[in-house]
């Protein structure tokens, strides 16, 4: 009785007509304040490199060149030849993943070499990120791959060759983003 | 005019000091008067402190602090975690100052006037938003937990670590978040049909980045600008962070600077080399986004002492990345018998629920456990069942049942059961 009466009052006031689903509200009532960006502007922001290598910049380097960069800018945290301490080990550990003490490194664990370039460029060295040239990033990536026996010491690593590096644990991952209840 | 004002102020102060002198004088005139026999602590006999611009807790509560674990020592002091002291907190909202923090390259000092959020990739209209622009969008407010997927990894040591509950399980927190549904901005940019994933990237010096299924973004993802009523704290992503209710903490990218619509995941460092769950056979689960159903008793808990036998309240937190908590059972005999606890906040999705159960401790040895069930029917697993699923090196997604033992002397210890 009360509910009926209240509905009638709301209808009389025209309030019922104002109730629209929340999704429609967000679609129709947002202020649209985004500023358009050109491809040139976006190039400076888009630093992500997928496994295909799309977006890798020009330039290149070899492991031999990369060792110089590594010893100066990486070894203090990652150890000479990527043995680790205090930061993560970058080399070794192949064949340990199913043991009681697995060692997960770029060589034993990482599925894509492109991720190495992406991460070094965006975040390393930890105290001075975005400071390496693209050639240095290629070269130091080549060196870490070389330490893991993935590329030769003088192999040119660049936008064409990096995505082709054959990572030992490429097929070691199972995609499972279903809700847990559905597993 | 200004001179008159100054005089006026000086006069006021002079009058005030005369009043104080007068009060002291009258008390001196009446030694042993009735007023002296009234109850009253020292702070009841002096004028209280002045107002403060930004509130602070009692100085007596200063020992309640986060515990900091630096992943690489003082060389990179902002890489690691600050763990919430859950054993000292009550209710379901974590104070912003005691919220857990997981950061990969420290906390950036971002000028909101310069910060931009870029939205591009598989969209019809790539665009950027200033923070001022974002603040003008219609917002929603929701209460959600955040839990690092490495939370409770410290409860996997070979021997149970004798540390407070917060050190073991405090890499989590729950806040009220206010922000813009991400879909609002996506609608403005116009998502192209082939888009299936979205890369989120932070403006910290790690440029932390994760790939997120578009399905999740359209479901309940927020561009959060406020936490517990005020603008985000720097440690929580000021001026803008992504909020993915119920999913791994690290995916809730802080200091959000870029969203890129993609056909496939980017396979970033933090979704391949980290935050993947190693299995006994050496393969690893990837993209295990949702945080499992879980609970922990915070009171009484490890390192506390029950002073004497008597009535206690067992109190703790329960949560699930899948939705609502439906039930929390508590055992005081190591899982032989269970009783349902009373719940607070169970109507909320992906939020902390506080559970409570009165407990008469007779002074005997006891083993306290809690077991949560969510609305999808998922039950918090026993420790042995959880361990059997993974490599011994895996520290992610430990949602197994926690056991605290109570000795006859009242001491509460962390044990494995």
Coordinates of C-alpha atoms in Angstrom, one line a residue:
Chain A
X1 CA 0.0 0.0 0.0
X2 CA 2.7 2.4 1.1
X3 CA 4.9 1.3 -1.8
X4 CA 2.1 1.9 -4.3
X5 CA 1.5 5.3 -2.9
X6 CA 5.2 6.3 -3.0
X7 CA 5.4 5.1 -6.6
X8 CA 2.4 7.2 -7.5
X9 CA 3.9 10.2 -5.9
X10 CA 7.3 9.8 -7.7
X11 CA 5.5 9.2 -11.0
X12 CA 3.4 12.3 -10.4
X13 CA 6.6 14.3 -9.8
X14 CA 8.2 12.9 -13.0
X15 CA 11.0 11.3 -11.0
X16 CA 10.7 7.8 -12.4
X17 CA 11.5 9.1 -15.9
X18 CA 14.9 10.4 -14.6
X19 CA 16.2 7.0 -13.5
X20 CA 18.5 5.8 -16.2
X21 CA 21.0 2.8 -15.9
X22 CA 24.4 3.9 -14.6
X23 CA 26.2 2.7 -17.7
X24 CA 24.2 5.0 -19.9
X25 CA 24.9 7.9 -17.5
X26 CA 28.6 7.4 -17.8
X27 CA 28.5 7.2 -21.6
X28 CA 26.3 10.2 -22.1
X29 CA 27.2 12.5 -19.3
X30 CA 31.0 12.5 -19.2
X31 CA 32.5 15.9 -20.1
X32 CA 34.8 14.6 -22.9
X33 CA 38.0 16.5 -21.9
X34 CA 40.6 14.2 -23.6
X35 CA 43.1 16.1 -25.7
X36 CA 43.8 14.5 -29.1
X37 CA 47.4 13.2 -29.6
X38 CA 49.3 12.8 -32.9
X39 CA 51.4 9.8 -33.8
X40 CA 54.5 11.9 -33.3
X41 CA 53.5 12.8 -29.8
X42 CA 52.7 9.2 -28.9
X43 CA 56.0 7.9 -30.1
X44 CA 57.8 9.5 -27.1
X45 CA 55.4 7.7 -24.7
X46 CA 55.0 4.3 -26.3
X47 CA 58.0 2.4 -24.8
X48 CA 56.4 -1.1 -24.7
X49 CA 57.8 -3.9 -26.8
X50 CA 55.7 -7.0 -27.5
X51 CA 57.2 -10.4 -28.4
X52 CA 56.8 -9.5 -32.1
X53 CA 59.3 -6.7 -31.6
X54 CA 56.9 -4.1 -33.0
X55 CA 58.2 -0.7 -31.9
X56 CA 61.8 -1.7 -31.4
X57 CA 63.9 1.4 -32.3
X58 CA 66.7 1.7 -34.8
X59 CA 70.2 0.8 -33.7
X60 CA 71.8 -2.3 -32.4
X61 CA 74.8 -3.9 -30.6
X62 CA 76.7 -7.0 -29.8
X63 CA 77.3 -8.9 -26.6
X64 CA 81.0 -7.9 -26.9
X65 CA 80.0 -4.3 -26.9
X66 CA 77.4 -4.9 -24.2
X67 CA 79.9 -6.3 -21.7
X68 CA 81.5 -2.9 -21.4
X69 CA 78.1 -1.3 -20.6
X70 CA 77.2 -4.2 -18.3
X71 CA 80.4 -4.1 -16.3
X72 CA 80.1 -0.3 -15.8
X73 CA 76.4 0.1 -15.2
X74 CA 74.9 -3.3 -14.2
X75 CA 77.5 -5.5 -12.5
X76 CA 77.4 -3.6 -9.1
X77 CA 73.9 -5.0 -8.5
X78 CA 73.6 -8.0 -10.8
X79 CA 77.2 -9.3 -10.3
X80 CA 79.9 -10.0 -12.9
X81 CA 78.5 -12.2 -15.6
X82 CA 75.0 -11.9 -14.2
X83 CA 75.5 -14.1 -11.2
X84 CA 73.3 -11.8 -9.1
X85 CA 73.5 -10.3 -5.6
X86 CA 72.1 -8.1 -4.3
X87 CA 69.7 -7.9 -7.4
X88 CA 68.4 -10.9 -9.3
X89 CA 70.7 -13.3 -11.1
X90 CA 70.4 -12.8 -14.8
X91 CA 72.2 -15.9 -16.0
X92 CA 72.3 -19.6 -15.3
X93 CA 69.7 -21.8 -13.7
X94 CA 68.9 -23.8 -16.9
X95 CA 67.3 -27.1 -16.0
X96 CA 66.5 -26.1 -12.4
X97 CA 62.9 -25.1 -12.7
X98 CA 61.5 -28.4 -11.6
X99 CA 64.0 -28.8 -8.7
X100 CA 63.5 -27.9 -5.1
X101 CA 65.7 -24.8 -5.5
X102 CA 64.8 -23.4 -9.0
X103 CA 66.9 -20.4 -10.2
X104 CA 64.8 -18.2 -12.4
X105 CA 66.9 -16.0 -14.7
X106 CA 66.6 -14.4 -18.1
X107 CA 68.1 -17.6 -19.6
X108 CA 66.2 -20.2 -17.5
X109 CA 62.8 -18.5 -17.1
X110 CA 62.0 -15.5 -19.3
X111 CA 59.9 -16.4 -22.3
X112 CA 60.7 -13.5 -24.6
X113 CA 64.0 -11.6 -25.4
X114 CA 61.9 -8.5 -26.3
X115 CA 60.9 -8.2 -22.6
X116 CA 64.6 -7.8 -21.7
X117 CA 65.0 -4.8 -24.1
X118 CA 61.7 -3.3 -22.9
X119 CA 62.6 -3.6 -19.2
X120 CA 66.2 -2.4 -19.4
X121 CA 65.1 0.6 -21.4
X122 CA 62.2 1.6 -19.1
X123 CA 63.7 0.8 -15.7
X124 CA 67.5 0.2 -15.7
X125 CA 69.9 1.1 -14.2
X126 CA 67.7 1.4 -11.2
X127 CA 69.4 4.6 -10.0
X128 CA 69.5 6.2 -13.5
X129 CA 66.7 4.9 -15.7
X130 CA 66.0 6.2 -19.2
X131 CA 69.7 7.1 -19.4
X132 CA 71.0 4.4 -21.8
X133 CA 71.1 4.9 -25.6
X134 CA 69.2 2.5 -27.7
X135 CA 72.5 1.0 -28.9
X136 CA 73.5 0.5 -25.3
X137 CA 70.2 -1.2 -24.5
X138 CA 70.6 -3.6 -27.5
X139 CA 74.2 -4.3 -26.6
X140 CA 73.6 -5.0 -22.9
X141 CA 70.5 -7.2 -23.8
X142 CA 72.8 -9.1 -26.2
X143 CA 75.4 -9.6 -23.4
X144 CA 72.8 -11.0 -21.0
X145 CA 71.5 -13.3 -23.8
X146 CA 75.1 -14.3 -24.5
X147 CA 75.8 -15.1 -20.9
X148 CA 72.9 -17.6 -21.1
X149 CA 74.2 -19.2 -24.4
X150 CA 71.3 -17.8 -26.4
X151 CA 73.2 -15.6 -28.8
X152 CA 76.8 -15.5 -30.1
X153 CA 79.2 -12.9 -28.7
X154 CA 79.5 -11.0 -32.0
X155 CA 75.9 -11.6 -33.3
X156 CA 74.3 -8.2 -34.2
X157 CA 71.3 -7.7 -32.0
X158 CA 68.8 -5.2 -33.4
X159 CA 65.1 -4.8 -34.2
X160 CA 65.1 -7.6 -36.7
X161 CA 67.2 -10.2 -34.7
X162 CA 66.2 -9.6 -31.1
X163 CA 62.6 -11.1 -31.5
X164 CA 64.2 -14.2 -33.1
X165 CA 66.3 -15.1 -30.1
X166 CA 65.2 -18.6 -29.0
X167 CA 64.4 -18.5 -25.3
X168 CA 64.8 -21.9 -23.6
X169 CA 61.6 -21.5 -21.5
X170 CA 59.5 -20.0 -24.2
X171 CA 56.9 -22.7 -23.8
X172 CA 57.1 -23.0 -20.0
X173 CA 54.0 -20.9 -19.2
X174 CA 50.4 -21.8 -18.9
X175 CA 48.0 -18.8 -19.5
X176 CA 45.3 -19.1 -16.9
X177 CA 43.4 -15.9 -16.2
X178 CA 40.0 -17.5 -15.7
X179 CA 38.2 -16.8 -12.5
X180 CA 39.5 -19.3 -9.9
X181 CA 36.1 -20.8 -9.4
X182 CA 36.0 -21.8 -13.1
X183 CA 39.3 -23.7 -13.0
Chain B
X1 CA 43.7 50.8 11.5
X2 CA 46.4 48.2 11.6
X3 CA 47.9 49.8 14.7
X4 CA 44.5 49.7 16.5
X5 CA 44.2 46.0 15.6
X6 CA 47.6 45.2 17.1
X7 CA 46.8 47.0 20.3
X8 CA 43.5 45.2 20.4
X9 CA 45.3 41.8 20.2
X10 CA 47.8 42.8 22.9
X11 CA 45.0 43.9 25.1
X12 CA 43.3 40.6 24.6
X13 CA 46.4 38.7 25.6
X14 CA 46.9 40.9 28.6
X15 CA 43.4 40.2 29.8
X16 CA 43.9 36.5 29.2
X17 CA 47.1 36.5 31.4
X18 CA 45.2 38.4 34.1
X19 CA 42.5 35.8 34.1
X20 CA 45.0 33.1 34.5
X21 CA 46.7 34.9 37.3
X22 CA 43.3 35.5 38.9
X23 CA 42.6 31.7 38.8
X24 CA 45.9 30.8 40.4
X25 CA 45.3 33.5 43.0
X26 CA 41.8 32.3 44.0
X27 CA 43.0 28.7 44.3
X28 CA 45.9 30.0 46.5
X29 CA 43.3 31.7 48.7
X30 CA 41.4 28.5 49.4
X31 CA 43.8 25.7 50.3
X32 CA 42.1 22.4 50.8
X33 CA 38.9 23.5 49.1
X34 CA 36.4 21.0 47.8
X35 CA 37.5 21.4 44.2
X36 CA 40.7 19.6 44.9
X37 CA 38.9 16.4 45.8
X38 CA 37.2 16.1 42.4
X39 CA 38.4 13.3 40.1
X40 CA 40.6 14.7 37.4
X41 CA 43.8 13.6 35.6
X42 CA 46.5 16.2 34.9
X43 CA 45.1 16.7 31.3
X44 CA 41.8 17.6 32.8
X45 CA 43.4 20.5 34.7
X46 CA 45.1 22.3 31.8
X47 CA 43.8 23.8 28.7
X48 CA 44.1 21.4 25.7
X49 CA 46.2 21.6 22.6
X50 CA 45.3 24.0 19.8
X51 CA 43.9 22.8 16.5
X52 CA 46.1 21.2 13.9
X53 CA 46.0 21.6 10.2
X54 CA 46.4 17.9 9.4
X55 CA 45.4 15.5 12.1
X56 CA 47.8 13.2 14.0
X57 CA 47.0 10.2 16.2
X58 CA 47.8 10.0 19.9
X59 CA 51.4 9.9 20.8
X60 CA 50.6 6.8 22.7
X61 CA 49.8 5.0 19.5
X62 CA 53.1 5.8 17.8
X63 CA 54.4 2.2 18.2
X64 CA 51.7 1.1 15.7
X65 CA 53.7 1.3 12.4
X66 CA 54.3 -0.6 9.2
X67 CA 57.2 -3.0 8.9
X68 CA 59.5 -2.3 6.0
X69 CA 61.4 -5.0 4.1
X70 CA 63.9 -3.6 1.6
X71 CA 64.4 -6.0 -1.3
X72 CA 67.9 -4.7 -2.1
X73 CA 68.9 -3.1 1.2
X74 CA 69.7 0.6 1.4
X75 CA 71.0 0.7 -2.1
X76 CA 67.4 0.8 -3.4
X77 CA 65.4 1.7 -0.2
X78 CA 62.1 2.2 -2.1
X79 CA 62.1 -1.2 -3.6
X80 CA 60.3 -3.7 -1.5
X81 CA 57.3 -3.6 0.9
X82 CA 55.9 -1.8 3.8
X83 CA 53.6 -4.2 5.6
X84 CA 50.4 -3.1 7.3
X85 CA 50.2 -3.9 11.1
X86 CA 46.9 -5.8 10.8
X87 CA 47.3 -7.2 14.3
X88 CA 46.8 -3.7 15.8
X89 CA 43.9 -2.6 13.6
X90 CA 40.2 -3.2 13.8
X91 CA 37.2 -2.8 11.5
X92 CA 37.6 -3.1 7.7
X93 CA 39.2 0.2 6.6
X94 CA 42.9 0.5 6.7
X95 CA 44.1 3.9 7.7
X96 CA 45.9 5.5 4.7
X97 CA 49.0 6.0 6.7
X98 CA 49.1 2.3 7.6
X99 CA 48.2 1.0 4.1
X100 CA 50.6 -1.6 2.8
X101 CA 53.0 -0.5 0.1
X102 CA 54.6 -2.6 -2.6
X103 CA 56.8 -0.5 -4.9
X104 CA 59.4 -1.6 -7.4
X105 CA 61.5 1.6 -7.8
X106 CA 60.5 3.9 -4.9
X107 CA 57.8 6.5 -4.7
X108 CA 57.9 9.2 -7.4
X109 CA 57.3 12.9 -6.5
X110 CA 54.8 13.7 -9.1
X111 CA 53.6 17.3 -9.9
X112 CA 49.9 16.9 -10.7
X113 CA 50.1 20.0 -12.9
X114 CA 52.5 18.1 -15.2
X115 CA 51.2 14.6 -15.0
X116 CA 49.3 13.2 -18.0
X117 CA 47.3 10.1 -18.6
X118 CA 47.7 8.9 -22.2
X119 CA 45.1 6.6 -23.8
X120 CA 46.0 5.1 -27.1
X121 CA 46.6 1.9 -29.1
X122 CA 43.5 0.3 -30.6
X123 CA 41.3 3.3 -30.2
X124 CA 39.6 5.6 -32.7
X125 CA 40.9 8.8 -31.0
X126 CA 44.2 8.6 -29.1
X127 CA 44.1 11.2 -26.3
X128 CA 45.6 12.5 -23.1
X129 CA 44.0 13.8 -19.9
X130 CA 45.4 16.2 -17.4
X131 CA 44.7 15.5 -13.8
X132 CA 42.5 18.6 -13.6
X133 CA 40.5 17.2 -16.5
X134 CA 40.1 13.8 -14.8
X135 CA 38.9 15.5 -11.6
X136 CA 35.9 16.8 -13.6
X137 CA 34.6 13.4 -14.6
X138 CA 31.6 11.8 -12.8
X139 CA 32.9 9.5 -10.1
X140 CA 32.0 6.4 -8.2
X141 CA 33.0 5.4 -4.6
X142 CA 33.7 1.8 -3.6
X143 CA 35.3 -0.1 -0.8
X144 CA 37.9 -2.6 -2.0
X145 CA 40.8 -4.6 -0.6
X146 CA 44.2 -4.5 -2.3
X147 CA 46.5 -7.5 -1.7
X148 CA 50.0 -8.1 -3.1
X149 CA 50.1 -11.5 -4.7
X150 CA 53.2 -12.1 -2.7
X151 CA 51.3 -11.6 0.6
X152 CA 51.8 -14.4 3.0
X153 CA 54.9 -15.5 1.2
X154 CA 56.6 -14.9 4.5
X155 CA 54.5 -17.7 5.9
X156 CA 56.2 -20.2 3.6
X157 CA 59.6 -20.3 5.4
X158 CA 60.8 -23.8 6.2
X159 CA 60.1 -23.1 9.9
X160 CA 57.2 -20.9 11.0
X161 CA 58.5 -17.4 11.6
X162 CA 57.6 -16.0 15.0
X163 CA 56.5 -12.6 13.9
X164 CA 53.3 -10.5 14.3
X165 CA 50.4 -11.2 11.9
X166 CA 51.2 -8.0 9.9
X167 CA 54.7 -9.1 9.1
X168 CA 53.4 -12.4 7.8
X169 CA 50.1 -11.4 6.2
X170 CA 50.0 -7.6 6.2
X171 CA 50.9 -7.0 2.5
X172 CA 47.3 -6.0 2.0
X173 CA 44.8 -3.3 3.0
X174 CA 41.3 -2.1 2.4
X175 CA 40.2 1.5 1.5
X176 CA 37.4 3.5 0.2
X177 CA 38.4 4.5 -3.4
X178 CA 36.8 7.2 -5.5
X179 CA 37.4 7.6 -9.2
X180 CA 36.2 7.3 -12.7
X181 CA 35.1 4.0 -14.3
X182 CA 37.8 3.3 -16.9
X183 CA 35.1 2.5 -19.4
X184 CA 34.0 6.1 -19.3
X185 CA 37.4 7.2 -20.8
X186 CA 37.4 4.2 -23.2
X187 CA 34.1 5.3 -24.5
X188 CA 35.4 8.8 -25.1
X189 CA 38.5 7.4 -27.1
X190 CA 36.4 4.8 -29.0
X191 CA 37.8 1.3 -28.5
X192 CA 38.3 -0.6 -31.8
X193 CA 36.7 -4.1 -32.1
X194 CA 40.0 -6.0 -32.2
X195 CA 41.1 -4.7 -28.8
X196 CA 41.2 -7.4 -26.2
X197 CA 43.8 -6.3 -23.7
X198 CA 44.9 -3.1 -22.1
X199 CA 48.5 -2.2 -21.0
X200 CA 48.7 0.0 -17.9
X201 CA 51.9 1.8 -17.2
X202 CA 53.1 3.9 -14.2
X203 CA 55.2 7.0 -14.1
X204 CA 57.5 5.7 -11.5
X205 CA 61.2 5.1 -12.5
X206 CA 60.4 1.4 -13.0
X207 CA 57.6 2.4 -15.4
X208 CA 55.8 -0.6 -13.9
X209 CA 53.5 -2.1 -16.6
X210 CA 51.0 -4.9 -16.8
X211 CA 48.5 -6.3 -19.4
X212 CA 44.9 -6.6 -18.3
X213 CA 42.0 -8.3 -20.1
X214 CA 39.6 -5.7 -21.5
X215 CA 36.8 -7.8 -20.0
X216 CA 38.0 -6.8 -16.5
X217 CA 38.4 -3.2 -17.4
X218 CA 34.9 -3.0 -18.6
X219 CA 33.6 -4.8 -15.6
X220 CA 34.7 -2.8 -12.6
X221 CA 38.1 -1.1 -13.2
X222 CA 38.5 2.5 -11.8
X223 CA 40.9 5.4 -12.4
X224 CA 41.2 6.1 -8.7
X225 CA 41.9 9.7 -7.6
X226 CA 40.8 9.6 -3.9
X227 CA 41.5 7.2 -1.1
X228 CA 39.5 7.3 2.1
X229 CA 38.1 10.7 1.1
X230 CA 41.3 12.5 0.3
X231 CA 43.5 12.6 -2.7
X232 CA 45.7 9.5 -3.1
X233 CA 48.8 9.2 -1.0
X234 CA 52.0 9.3 -3.1
X235 CA 52.8 5.7 -1.9
X236 CA 49.4 4.7 -3.3
X237 CA 49.9 6.3 -6.8
X238 CA 49.3 10.0 -6.4
X239 CA 47.9 11.6 -8.5
X240 CA 46.1 8.7 -10.3
X241 CA 46.2 4.9 -10.1
X242 CA 44.4 2.0 -11.6
X243 CA 42.1 0.0 -9.4
X244 CA 41.3 -3.5 -10.4
X245 CA 39.1 -4.8 -7.6
X246 CA 40.1 -8.3 -6.4
X247 CA 43.1 -8.7 -8.6
X248 CA 46.8 -8.9 -7.8
X249 CA 48.0 -5.7 -6.1
X250 CA 50.8 -5.0 -8.5
X251 CA 48.3 -4.8 -11.4
X252 CA 46.6 -1.8 -9.8
X253 CA 49.2 0.3 -11.5
X254 CA 50.2 3.3 -9.4
X255 CA 51.2 6.8 -10.8
X256 CA 49.2 5.8 -13.9
X257 CA 50.6 7.5 -17.0
X258 CA 49.5 5.4 -20.0
X259 CA 46.8 3.0 -21.1
X260 CA 47.3 1.2 -24.4
X261 CA 44.6 -1.0 -26.0
X262 CA 46.1 -4.2 -27.5
X263 CA 45.0 -7.3 -29.3
X264 CA 47.3 -9.5 -27.1
X265 CA 49.2 -9.1 -23.8
X266 CA 52.5 -7.2 -23.9
X267 CA 54.3 -9.9 -21.8
X268 CA 56.0 -7.4 -19.6
X269 CA 58.7 -8.3 -17.1
X270 CA 56.2 -8.2 -14.3
X271 CA 53.9 -10.7 -16.0
X272 CA 56.6 -13.1 -17.1
X273 CA 59.7 -13.2 -14.9
X274 CA 57.7 -12.1 -11.9
X275 CA 54.1 -12.7 -10.7
X276 CA 54.0 -16.1 -12.4
X277 CA 53.4 -19.1 -10.2
X278 CA 55.9 -21.9 -10.5
X279 CA 54.5 -25.5 -10.5
X280 CA 56.2 -28.6 -9.3
X281 CA 57.0 -29.7 -12.9
X282 CA 58.8 -26.5 -13.7
X283 CA 56.1 -24.9 -15.8
X284 CA 54.5 -21.7 -14.4
X285 CA 50.9 -20.3 -14.3
X286 CA 50.8 -16.9 -16.0
X287 CA 48.1 -14.3 -15.7
X288 CA 46.7 -15.6 -12.4
X289 CA 45.1 -12.3 -11.7
X290 CA 42.3 -13.0 -9.2
X291 CA 43.2 -13.1 -5.5
X292 CA 41.9 -16.3 -3.8
X293 CA 39.4 -16.5 -0.9
X294 CA 41.3 -16.0 2.3
X295 CA 41.1 -15.1 6.0
X296 CA 43.4 -14.5 8.9
X297 CA 42.8 -14.1 12.6
X298 CA 44.4 -10.8 13.7
X299 CA 43.4 -11.0 17.4
X300 CA 44.8 -13.0 19.1
X301 CA 47.7 -13.7 16.8
X302 CA 51.3 -14.6 16.7
X303 CA 53.6 -13.0 19.3
X304 CA 50.7 -11.8 21.5
X305 CA 50.1 -13.2 25.0
X306 CA 46.7 -13.9 26.7
X307 CA 47.2 -12.6 30.2
X308 CA 44.8 -15.0 31.9
X309 CA 42.0 -17.5 31.2
X310 CA 38.6 -15.9 30.5
X311 CA 36.5 -14.5 27.7
X312 CA 38.2 -13.3 24.6
X313 CA 36.9 -12.1 21.2
X314 CA 38.6 -13.8 18.2
X315 CA 38.6 -11.2 15.5
X316 CA 40.0 -11.2 12.0
X317 CA 39.8 -10.3 8.3
X318 CA 38.3 -12.3 5.4
X319 CA 38.2 -11.4 1.7
X320 CA 37.9 -12.8 -1.8
X321 CA 38.9 -11.5 -5.2
X322 CA 35.9 -13.4 -6.7
X323 CA 33.3 -11.4 -4.9
X324 CA 31.6 -11.5 -1.5
X325 CA 32.5 -13.5 1.5
X326 CA 29.7 -15.8 2.5
X327 CA 31.0 -17.5 5.5
X328 CA 33.9 -17.5 8.0
X329 CA 34.4 -20.5 10.3
X330 CA 36.7 -20.4 13.3
X331 CA 38.3 -23.4 14.9
X332 CA 40.0 -23.3 18.3
X333 CA 41.1 -27.0 18.2
X334 CA 43.2 -27.0 15.0
X335 CA 40.4 -27.7 12.6
X336 CA 38.7 -30.6 14.4
X337 CA 35.5 -28.5 15.0
X338 CA 34.4 -25.3 13.5
X339 CA 32.0 -22.5 14.5
X340 CA 30.5 -19.8 12.3
X341 CA 31.8 -16.3 13.1
X342 CA 29.7 -13.1 12.9
X343 CA 30.5 -11.0 9.9
X344 CA 30.7 -7.2 9.3
X345 CA 30.8 -5.9 5.7
X346 CA 29.8 -9.2 4.0
X347 CA 27.4 -7.3 1.7
X348 CA 30.4 -5.8 -0.2
X349 CA 32.2 -7.3 -3.2
X350 CA 36.0 -7.7 -3.0
X351 CA 36.3 -5.9 0.3
X352 CA 37.6 -6.8 3.7
X353 CA 35.0 -8.5 6.0
X354 CA 35.6 -8.4 9.7
X355 CA 34.7 -11.6 11.5
X356 CA 34.3 -12.1 15.2
X357 CA 33.6 -14.9 17.6
X358 CA 33.5 -14.9 21.4
X359 CA 35.9 -17.5 22.9
X360 CA 36.1 -18.7 26.5
X361 CA 39.8 -19.6 26.9
X362 CA 40.1 -22.1 29.8
X363 CA 43.8 -21.9 30.0
X364 CA 44.5 -25.0 27.9
X365 CA 46.5 -25.3 24.7
X366 CA 44.5 -24.3 21.7
X367 CA 45.0 -24.0 17.9
X368 CA 43.2 -21.1 16.3
X369 CA 42.3 -21.2 12.6
X370 CA 39.9 -19.4 10.3
X371 CA 38.4 -20.7 7.1
X372 CA 36.6 -18.4 4.6
X373 CA 34.1 -19.3 1.9
X374 CA 33.1 -16.9 -0.8
X375 CA 29.9 -16.5 -2.8
X376 CA 31.3 -18.7 -5.6
X377 CA 31.5 -21.5 -3.1
X378 CA 35.3 -21.4 -3.0
X379 CA 36.8 -22.5 0.3
X380 CA 40.1 -21.3 1.7
X381 CA 42.5 -24.3 1.3
X382 CA 44.4 -26.2 4.0
X383 CA 48.1 -25.4 4.0
X384 CA 49.1 -28.9 2.8
X385 CA 46.6 -28.8 -0.1
X386 CA 47.9 -25.4 -1.2
X387 CA 51.5 -26.4 -0.9
X388 CA 50.9 -29.5 -3.1
X389 CA 49.8 -27.4 -6.0
X390 CA 53.1 -25.4 -6.4
X391 CA 56.9 -25.6 -6.7
X392 CA 58.5 -25.1 -3.2
X393 CA 59.9 -21.9 -4.6
X394 CA 56.6 -20.3 -5.4
X395 CA 55.6 -17.5 -3.0
X396 CA 52.6 -16.0 -4.9
X397 CA 48.9 -16.5 -4.1
X398 CA 49.3 -18.2 -0.8
X399 CA 45.7 -18.1 0.5
X400 CA 46.0 -21.2 2.8
X401 CA 44.6 -21.5 6.3
X402 CA 46.7 -19.8 9.0
X403 CA 47.2 -21.4 12.4
X404 CA 48.1 -19.7 15.7
X405 CA 48.8 -21.9 18.7
X406 CA 48.0 -20.7 22.2
X407 CA 50.2 -22.2 24.9
X408 CA 49.0 -23.0 28.5
X409 CA 51.0 -19.9 29.4
X410 CA 48.9 -17.8 27.1
X411 CA 51.7 -17.2 24.5
X412 CA 50.4 -17.2 20.9
X413 CA 52.7 -18.6 18.3
X414 CA 52.8 -19.1 14.6
X415 CA 52.7 -22.9 13.7
X416 CA 52.2 -24.9 10.6
X417 CA 49.3 -27.3 10.6

